[in-house]
Amino acid sequence: MAKKAVHFGAGNIGRGFVAEFLHKSGYEVVFADVMDSIINKLQETKSYTVTEIGVEGETTSTITNYRAINSKTNEADVIEEIKTAAIVTCAVGPNILKFIAPVIAKGIDGRKETNPLAVIACENAIGATDTLAGFIKDEKNTPKDRIESVGERARFANSAIDRIVPGQDPDAGLNVKIEKFYEWVVDKTPFADHPEKHPNIHGVKWVDDLVPYIERKLFTVNTGHAAAAYYGHNKKLRTIHDALNDKEIHDTVQKALQETSHLIVNKHGISVQDQKDYVEKIIKRISNPYLEDVVERVGRAPLRKLSRKERFIGPASELAARGDSVDALLVAIEMALRFQNVEGDEESVELAKILKENSASDATAKLTGLEKDHPLFGKVEQLVAKVQGSK
């Protein structure tokens, strides 16, 4: 039987990164999404292109051998596909995992396959697959007497993904442009007894300990990318390239990444030189003028990006607890707090509302999830009060 993968989320990351790799690995890809427009286009079109962009030029590949199902109107069909799939992946956003979990749970529960299903969440969040597994194993989604045996039918592997998908051309349709660089690292330990030790997916790096990769990526790529966006927005610059061409912004982003690098080196045993090289590579990547990466697109969803385990508060809270400097990260946090009422971004509107309707202390707790006795809390509270006092 041909290999099959079910992928939730037919957006740019799903089509242009995850499905591309699955396609190159010989899988038939079944897209599941609730967006009628995307599903209809996929059903009507037999192929689309993925164009990789780099300073050295472009390369284009064609993606075929896929189907698409509307998981809102044809849930039963998605469940049937999961029952006979080898892999389930998703790129839906961390907040949507709880909504796709019931469908995946039903598919897993109905499996008769000998090999367990591999479930891999491809989200910009630490432990996203664990989060998804938690929802799947909830009694609301899996019968109580079947929860203990879920591991016989499915294995859940956390992953870290890294690839920039810039804003797309208005007439792109299903076609996706994406940067050439990529990193997809997956925890191989859940598959210790897998016939091939782990599923065969082109381009994936399988590791025994994923945490260093997740945190290095989140606290370098995501921290640097978002910081450049918020600084750029504050200076009314258009793209990340424009922002990092501004010496003040470039130097300030570098200082923030020096602070996160200090944490990464000391926490995970990565050498100073390796981390320095990684930072330089990341700055070069996100500065790529060919990506046309607009600051408002990169900065969107500030509430998530200011949350407890995310790219700013996450490393800053650990550094502050260690007694280390967080000065540059605090400036980045201030810039994020100023990302308010941006057209097309609901979270930026909600951010403005929270800052307007709450005291500095309450707003800080609500936005960051920090405990009031945490050494970082007072520093962020001062920034919140400063932003609230700005006209």
Tab-separated table of C-alpha atoms in Angstrom:
chain	number	residue	atom	x	y	z
A	1	MET	CA	0.000	0.000	0.000
A	2	ALA	CA	1.249	3.527	-0.840
A	3	LYS	CA	2.390	5.638	2.104
A	4	LYS	CA	-0.104	8.251	3.231
A	5	ALA	CA	0.169	11.322	5.467
A	6	VAL	CA	-2.723	13.423	6.749
A	7	HIS	CA	-1.810	17.065	7.261
A	8	PHE	CA	-3.994	19.545	9.170
A	9	GLY	CA	-3.626	23.128	7.994
A	10	ALA	CA	-3.364	23.847	4.276
A	11	GLY	CA	-1.810	27.283	4.709
A	12	ASN	CA	1.577	28.413	3.428
A	13	ILE	CA	3.633	26.429	5.974
A	14	GLY	CA	1.498	23.338	5.383
A	15	ARG	CA	1.671	23.479	1.586
A	16	GLY	CA	5.112	25.027	1.229
A	17	PHE	CA	7.120	23.246	3.915
A	18	VAL	CA	5.534	20.181	5.541
A	19	ALA	CA	3.685	18.842	2.494
A	20	GLU	CA	6.704	19.527	0.284
A	21	PHE	CA	8.878	17.306	2.498
A	22	LEU	CA	6.226	14.600	2.743
A	23	HIS	CA	5.782	14.672	-1.042
A	24	LYS	CA	9.546	14.319	-1.590
A	25	SER	CA	9.480	11.339	0.792
A	26	GLY	CA	6.941	9.500	-1.355
A	27	TYR	CA	3.810	10.105	0.725
A	28	GLU	CA	0.406	10.867	-0.665
A	29	VAL	CA	-0.657	13.946	1.304
A	30	VAL	CA	-4.248	14.400	2.433
A	31	PHE	CA	-4.852	18.015	3.462
A	32	ALA	CA	-7.490	18.695	6.115
A	33	ASP	CA	-8.651	22.266	6.683
A	34	VAL	CA	-11.794	24.237	7.512
A	35	MET	CA	-11.132	27.005	4.967
A	36	ASP	CA	-13.507	26.382	2.075
A	37	SER	CA	-11.523	28.514	-0.387
A	38	ILE	CA	-8.215	26.661	0.091
A	39	ILE	CA	-9.789	23.194	0.146
A	40	ASN	CA	-11.816	23.945	-2.997
A	41	LYS	CA	-8.697	25.139	-4.833
A	42	LEU	CA	-6.742	22.045	-3.784
A	43	GLN	CA	-9.575	19.806	-4.905
A	44	GLU	CA	-9.775	21.577	-8.277
A	45	THR	CA	-6.012	21.721	-8.920
A	46	LYS	CA	-3.736	18.728	-9.491
A	47	SER	CA	-0.490	20.529	-8.662
A	48	TYR	CA	1.047	23.689	-7.225
A	49	THR	CA	4.584	25.043	-6.997
A	50	VAL	CA	6.960	25.807	-4.142
A	51	THR	CA	9.640	28.383	-4.979
A	52	GLU	CA	12.675	28.558	-2.691
A	53	ILE	CA	14.207	32.024	-2.503
A	54	GLY	CA	17.820	32.850	-1.633
A	55	VAL	CA	20.492	35.391	-2.437
A	56	GLU	CA	21.863	32.923	-4.981
A	57	GLY	CA	18.558	32.756	-6.867
A	58	GLU	CA	15.339	30.740	-6.971
A	59	THR	CA	14.475	27.075	-7.469
A	60	THR	CA	10.955	25.815	-8.076
A	61	SER	CA	9.493	22.364	-7.453
A	62	THR	CA	6.044	21.021	-8.284
A	63	ILE	CA	3.888	19.297	-5.659
A	64	THR	CA	1.465	16.578	-6.806
A	65	ASN	CA	-0.137	13.411	-5.400
A	66	TYR	CA	-2.378	15.092	-2.851
A	67	ARG	CA	-6.043	15.230	-1.932
A	68	ALA	CA	-7.972	17.678	0.230
A	69	ILE	CA	-10.885	17.288	2.648
A	70	ASN	CA	-12.947	19.951	4.375
A	71	SER	CA	-12.669	18.827	8.012
A	72	LYS	CA	-15.562	21.079	9.006
A	73	THR	CA	-18.127	19.499	6.684
A	74	ASN	CA	-16.558	16.059	6.101
A	75	GLU	CA	-15.147	15.097	9.474
A	76	ALA	CA	-15.982	11.402	9.029
A	77	ASP	CA	-13.858	11.272	5.863
A	78	VAL	CA	-10.851	12.717	7.701
A	79	ILE	CA	-11.268	10.120	10.464
A	80	GLU	CA	-11.263	7.323	7.878
A	81	GLU	CA	-8.059	8.679	6.304
A	82	ILE	CA	-6.302	8.781	9.694
A	83	LYS	CA	-7.222	5.159	10.346
A	84	THR	CA	-4.962	4.049	7.477
A	85	ALA	CA	-2.327	6.826	7.464
A	86	ALA	CA	1.323	6.429	8.465
A	87	ILE	CA	1.764	10.004	9.656
A	88	VAL	CA	-0.382	12.894	10.910
A	89	THR	CA	1.179	16.358	10.911
A	90	CYS	CA	-0.274	19.785	11.569
A	91	ALA	CA	0.574	23.458	11.115
A	92	VAL	CA	-2.532	25.180	12.415
A	93	GLY	CA	-1.252	27.428	15.194
A	94	PRO	CA	-0.878	26.427	18.856
A	95	ASN	CA	-4.322	27.767	19.793
A	96	ILE	CA	-6.076	25.506	17.267
A	97	LEU	CA	-4.640	22.194	18.493
A	98	LYS	CA	-7.579	21.605	20.831
A	99	PHE	CA	-9.984	21.864	17.890
A	100	ILE	CA	-8.269	19.269	15.677
A	101	ALA	CA	-7.643	16.848	18.569
A	102	PRO	CA	-11.138	15.246	18.626
A	103	VAL	CA	-10.917	14.248	14.939
A	104	ILE	CA	-7.407	12.854	15.315
A	105	ALA	CA	-8.464	10.996	18.484
A	106	LYS	CA	-11.338	9.263	16.655
A	107	GLY	CA	-9.032	8.304	13.805
A	108	ILE	CA	-6.447	6.859	16.198
A	109	ASP	CA	-9.082	4.968	18.166
A	110	GLY	CA	-10.327	3.276	15.005
A	111	ARG	CA	-6.929	2.139	13.731
A	112	LYS	CA	-6.277	-1.496	12.862
A	113	GLU	CA	-2.794	-0.946	11.412
A	114	THR	CA	0.137	-2.905	12.900
A	115	ASN	CA	2.477	0.101	13.027
A	116	PRO	CA	1.394	2.960	15.263
A	117	LEU	CA	0.553	6.298	13.680
A	118	ALA	CA	3.293	8.957	13.926
A	119	VAL	CA	1.834	12.264	15.150
A	120	ILE	CA	4.054	15.336	14.724
A	121	ALA	CA	2.863	18.889	15.396
A	122	CYS	CA	4.816	21.464	13.372
A	123	GLU	CA	4.095	24.600	15.375
A	124	ASN	CA	6.089	27.551	16.669
A	125	ALA	CA	5.617	26.460	20.269
A	126	ILE	CA	7.577	24.386	22.766
A	127	GLY	CA	6.115	20.894	23.266
A	128	ALA	CA	3.282	21.377	20.765
A	129	THR	CA	2.908	17.645	20.111
A	130	ASP	CA	2.707	16.988	23.861
A	131	THR	CA	-0.043	19.600	24.026
A	132	LEU	CA	-1.910	17.949	21.152
A	133	ALA	CA	-1.459	14.510	22.744
A	134	GLY	CA	-2.906	15.858	25.987
A	135	PHE	CA	-6.065	16.951	24.173
A	136	ILE	CA	-6.284	13.644	22.283
A	137	LYS	CA	-6.012	11.631	25.517
A	138	ASP	CA	-8.677	13.703	27.237
A	139	GLU	CA	-11.758	11.653	28.209
A	140	LYS	CA	-13.880	13.974	26.067
A	141	ASN	CA	-12.007	12.774	22.968
A	142	THR	CA	-10.852	9.214	23.734
A	143	PRO	CA	-12.938	6.662	25.679
A	144	LYS	CA	-11.638	6.355	29.234
A	145	ASP	CA	-10.936	2.645	28.912
A	146	ARG	CA	-8.865	3.262	25.758
A	147	ILE	CA	-6.603	6.073	26.981
A	148	GLU	CA	-3.908	3.832	28.482
A	149	SER	CA	-3.539	1.915	25.219
A	150	VAL	CA	-3.301	4.951	22.903
A	151	GLY	CA	0.454	4.350	22.650
A	152	GLU	CA	-0.244	1.058	20.866
A	153	ARG	CA	-2.020	2.958	18.092
A	154	ALA	CA	-0.076	6.249	17.939
A	155	ARG	CA	3.282	7.746	18.909
A	156	PHE	CA	3.649	11.461	19.594
A	157	ALA	CA	6.892	13.238	18.726
A	158	ASN	CA	7.696	16.871	19.452
A	159	SER	CA	9.411	18.825	16.731
A	160	ALA	CA	11.113	22.137	16.035
A	161	ILE	CA	10.609	23.773	12.651
A	162	ASP	CA	12.482	26.724	11.202
A	163	ARG	CA	11.726	28.225	7.823
A	164	ILE	CA	10.607	31.733	6.921
A	165	VAL	CA	7.492	32.033	4.779
A	166	PRO	CA	7.204	35.680	3.688
A	167	GLY	CA	4.080	37.454	2.508
A	168	GLN	CA	2.859	35.919	-0.742
A	169	ASP	CA	2.049	37.584	-4.056
A	170	PRO	CA	-1.638	38.607	-4.317
A	171	ASP	CA	-2.193	36.341	-7.333
A	172	ALA	CA	-0.139	33.386	-5.993
A	173	GLY	CA	-3.128	31.092	-5.569
A	174	LEU	CA	-1.854	27.783	-4.127
A	175	ASN	CA	1.750	28.486	-5.103
A	176	VAL	CA	4.107	29.283	-2.228
A	177	LYS	CA	7.404	31.138	-2.067
A	178	ILE	CA	9.645	30.292	0.861
A	179	GLU	CA	13.246	30.752	1.954
A	180	LYS	CA	15.807	28.122	0.935
A	181	PHE	CA	17.065	27.531	4.480
A	182	TYR	CA	15.120	25.072	6.612
A	183	GLU	CA	15.426	23.048	9.787
A	184	TRP	CA	12.962	20.388	10.891
A	185	VAL	CA	14.151	18.518	13.972
A	186	VAL	CA	12.061	15.720	15.496
A	187	ASP	CA	12.385	13.708	18.709
A	188	LYS	CA	13.102	10.100	17.703
A	189	THR	CA	12.699	8.536	21.170
A	190	PRO	CA	8.956	7.705	20.790
A	191	PHE	CA	9.880	5.480	17.836
A	192	ALA	CA	12.504	3.299	19.533
A	193	ASP	CA	10.648	0.134	18.492
A	194	HIS	CA	9.659	1.428	15.041
A	195	PRO	CA	10.703	-0.983	12.227
A	196	GLU	CA	12.846	1.768	10.681
A	197	LYS	CA	13.655	3.412	14.070
A	198	HIS	CA	11.579	6.398	12.946
A	199	PRO	CA	9.322	7.368	10.012
A	200	ASN	CA	11.180	8.132	6.800
A	201	ILE	CA	10.729	11.857	6.055
A	202	HIS	CA	13.069	13.729	3.725
A	203	GLY	CA	15.012	16.545	5.378
A	204	VAL	CA	14.114	15.740	8.996
A	205	LYS	CA	16.890	15.603	11.586
A	206	TRP	CA	16.018	12.972	14.211
A	207	VAL	CA	17.473	13.578	17.689
A	208	ASP	CA	17.364	12.090	21.190
A	209	ASP	CA	17.001	15.446	22.976
A	210	LEU	CA	14.910	18.084	21.232
A	211	VAL	CA	14.856	20.788	23.911
A	212	PRO	CA	18.177	22.471	22.967
A	213	TYR	CA	17.052	22.737	19.327
A	214	ILE	CA	13.622	24.112	20.244
A	215	GLU	CA	14.942	26.723	22.642
A	216	ARG	CA	17.870	27.750	20.450
A	217	LYS	CA	15.497	28.301	17.546
A	218	LEU	CA	12.748	30.021	19.574
A	219	PHE	CA	15.143	32.254	21.519
A	220	THR	CA	17.269	33.167	18.475
A	221	VAL	CA	15.248	33.041	15.258
A	222	ASN	CA	11.874	33.986	16.716
A	223	THR	CA	13.257	36.481	19.226
A	224	GLY	CA	15.394	38.207	16.582
A	225	HIS	CA	12.719	38.153	13.889
A	226	ALA	CA	9.987	39.574	16.134
A	227	ALA	CA	12.289	42.142	17.765
A	228	ALA	CA	13.300	43.460	14.330
A	229	ALA	CA	9.614	43.628	13.353
A	230	TYR	CA	8.540	45.573	16.435
A	231	TYR	CA	11.482	47.991	16.210
A	232	GLY	CA	10.812	48.405	12.494
A	233	HIS	CA	7.122	49.060	13.048
A	234	ASN	CA	7.945	51.649	15.711
A	235	LYS	CA	10.238	53.421	13.211
A	236	LYS	CA	7.653	53.101	10.418
A	237	LEU	CA	9.904	50.897	8.268
A	238	ARG	CA	8.348	48.461	5.783
A	239	THR	CA	10.332	45.213	5.823
A	240	ILE	CA	12.629	43.242	8.126
A	241	HIS	CA	15.426	43.958	5.626
A	242	ASP	CA	14.772	47.700	6.029
A	243	ALA	CA	14.716	47.359	9.816
A	244	LEU	CA	18.008	45.471	10.063
A	245	ASN	CA	19.638	47.909	7.641
A	246	ASP	CA	19.007	50.545	10.325
A	247	LYS	CA	22.175	50.489	12.453
A	248	GLU	CA	20.363	51.304	15.711
A	249	ILE	CA	17.872	48.467	15.215
A	250	HIS	CA	20.562	46.041	14.013
A	251	ASP	CA	22.726	46.709	17.063
A	252	THR	CA	19.802	46.483	19.492
A	253	VAL	CA	18.598	43.182	18.042
A	254	GLN	CA	22.162	41.868	18.284
A	255	LYS	CA	22.282	42.855	21.973
A	256	ALA	CA	19.003	41.017	22.650
A	257	LEU	CA	20.419	37.915	20.967
A	258	GLN	CA	23.605	38.216	23.022
A	259	GLU	CA	21.418	37.928	26.115
A	260	THR	CA	19.491	34.913	24.801
A	261	SER	CA	22.785	33.367	23.636
A	262	HIS	CA	24.142	33.650	27.168
A	263	LEU	CA	21.176	31.575	28.365
A	264	ILE	CA	21.443	29.014	25.552
A	265	VAL	CA	25.189	28.479	26.024
A	266	ASN	CA	24.958	28.075	29.783
A	267	LYS	CA	21.771	26.005	29.827
A	268	HIS	CA	22.403	23.603	26.950
A	269	GLY	CA	26.180	23.369	26.718
A	270	ILE	CA	26.333	24.756	23.175
A	271	SER	CA	29.734	26.371	22.614
A	272	VAL	CA	30.030	30.161	22.548
A	273	GLN	CA	31.444	30.073	19.008
A	274	ASP	CA	28.734	27.742	17.673
A	275	GLN	CA	26.009	29.978	19.072
A	276	LYS	CA	27.751	33.113	17.749
A	277	ASP	CA	27.919	31.542	14.272
A	278	TYR	CA	24.252	30.553	14.544
A	279	VAL	CA	23.235	34.122	15.453
A	280	GLU	CA	25.186	35.556	12.510
A	281	LYS	CA	23.525	33.064	10.169
A	282	ILE	CA	20.075	33.964	11.522
A	283	ILE	CA	20.624	37.721	11.172
A	284	LYS	CA	21.718	37.153	7.570
A	285	ARG	CA	18.667	34.974	6.892
A	286	ILE	CA	16.044	37.310	8.279
A	287	SER	CA	17.729	40.274	6.533
A	288	ASN	CA	17.242	38.598	3.132
A	289	PRO	CA	15.849	41.364	0.853
A	290	TYR	CA	14.383	38.793	-1.533
A	291	LEU	CA	11.913	37.614	1.119
A	292	GLU	CA	10.120	40.996	1.186
A	293	ASP	CA	9.158	40.226	4.799
A	294	VAL	CA	6.778	42.985	5.945
A	295	VAL	CA	7.150	44.015	9.613
A	296	GLU	CA	3.404	43.945	10.328
A	297	ARG	CA	3.177	40.340	9.115
A	298	VAL	CA	6.083	39.239	11.317
A	299	GLY	CA	4.845	41.195	14.331
A	300	ARG	CA	1.249	39.992	14.241
A	301	ALA	CA	-0.206	38.133	17.260
A	302	PRO	CA	1.660	40.148	19.930
A	303	LEU	CA	-0.341	38.588	22.786
A	304	ARG	CA	1.029	35.152	21.973
A	305	LYS	CA	4.526	36.513	21.453
A	306	LEU	CA	4.463	38.264	24.837
A	307	SER	CA	3.210	35.175	26.688
A	308	ARG	CA	5.054	33.278	29.424
A	309	LYS	CA	6.936	30.627	27.443
A	310	GLU	CA	7.411	32.603	24.258
A	311	ARG	CA	10.338	34.388	22.583
A	312	PHE	CA	10.692	37.385	24.934
A	313	ILE	CA	9.321	36.546	28.372
A	314	GLY	CA	10.577	32.939	28.154
A	315	PRO	CA	14.310	33.715	27.964
A	316	ALA	CA	14.060	36.952	29.949
A	317	SER	CA	12.366	35.206	32.888
A	318	GLU	CA	15.094	32.535	33.041
A	319	LEU	CA	17.873	35.106	32.749
A	320	ALA	CA	16.339	37.318	35.438
A	321	ALA	CA	15.968	34.323	37.754
A	322	ARG	CA	19.693	33.647	37.257
A	323	GLY	CA	20.539	37.282	38.007
A	324	ASP	CA	21.718	37.907	34.436
A	325	SER	CA	21.167	40.982	32.256
A	326	VAL	CA	17.873	41.379	30.392
A	327	ASP	CA	18.209	45.056	29.409
A	328	ALA	CA	18.049	44.516	25.630
A	329	LEU	CA	15.184	42.030	25.890
A	330	LEU	CA	13.253	44.558	27.964
A	331	VAL	CA	13.568	47.139	25.177
A	332	ALA	CA	12.266	44.540	22.714
A	333	ILE	CA	9.353	43.833	25.078
A	334	GLU	CA	8.562	47.559	25.157
A	335	MET	CA	8.499	47.653	21.350
A	336	ALA	CA	6.135	44.661	21.336
A	337	LEU	CA	3.846	46.446	23.811
A	338	ARG	CA	3.667	49.365	21.358
A	339	PHE	CA	2.428	47.117	18.536
A	340	GLN	CA	-1.209	48.193	18.994
A	341	ASN	CA	-4.254	48.559	16.743
A	342	VAL	CA	-2.471	47.293	13.649
A	343	GLU	CA	-4.810	46.806	10.709
A	344	GLY	CA	-5.724	43.170	10.166
A	345	ASP	CA	-4.339	41.947	13.504
A	346	GLU	CA	-6.952	41.259	16.185
A	347	GLU	CA	-4.389	40.576	18.913
A	348	SER	CA	-2.856	44.040	18.497
A	349	VAL	CA	-6.337	45.515	19.049
A	350	GLU	CA	-6.830	43.329	22.133
A	351	LEU	CA	-3.388	44.377	23.406
A	352	ALA	CA	-4.405	48.036	23.220
A	353	LYS	CA	-7.629	47.228	25.078
A	354	ILE	CA	-5.814	45.349	27.869
A	355	LEU	CA	-3.350	48.206	28.351
A	356	LYS	CA	-6.187	50.748	28.420
A	357	GLU	CA	-8.514	48.905	30.797
A	358	ASN	CA	-6.067	47.466	33.374
A	359	SER	CA	-3.562	48.757	35.901
A	360	ALA	CA	0.098	48.274	35.019
A	361	SER	CA	0.328	45.403	37.494
A	362	ASP	CA	-2.797	43.630	36.262
A	363	ALA	CA	-1.893	44.157	32.608
A	364	THR	CA	1.590	42.727	33.216
A	365	ALA	CA	0.167	39.620	34.877
A	366	LYS	CA	-2.458	39.181	32.174
A	367	LEU	CA	-0.050	39.634	29.250
A	368	THR	CA	3.017	37.759	30.498
A	369	GLY	CA	1.726	35.144	32.940
A	370	LEU	CA	4.573	36.100	35.283
A	371	GLU	CA	4.122	35.634	39.015
A	372	LYS	CA	4.152	38.977	40.833
A	373	ASP	CA	7.117	37.884	42.952
A	374	HIS	CA	9.174	36.882	39.911
A	375	PRO	CA	12.341	39.012	39.513
A	376	LEU	CA	11.273	40.004	35.986
A	377	PHE	CA	7.748	41.132	36.934
A	378	GLY	CA	8.627	44.573	38.295
A	379	LYS	CA	10.855	45.381	35.312
A	380	VAL	CA	8.092	44.563	32.833
A	381	GLU	CA	5.509	46.368	34.976
A	382	GLN	CA	7.577	49.549	34.651
A	383	LEU	CA	7.565	49.177	30.864
A	384	VAL	CA	3.809	48.589	30.817
A	385	ALA	CA	3.268	51.758	32.888
A	386	LYS	CA	5.573	53.677	30.520
A	387	VAL	CA	3.649	52.519	27.448
A	388	GLN	CA	0.311	53.205	29.130
A	389	GLY	CA	1.503	56.747	29.843
A	390	SER	CA	2.539	57.383	26.244
A	391	LYS	CA	0.271	59.363	23.977
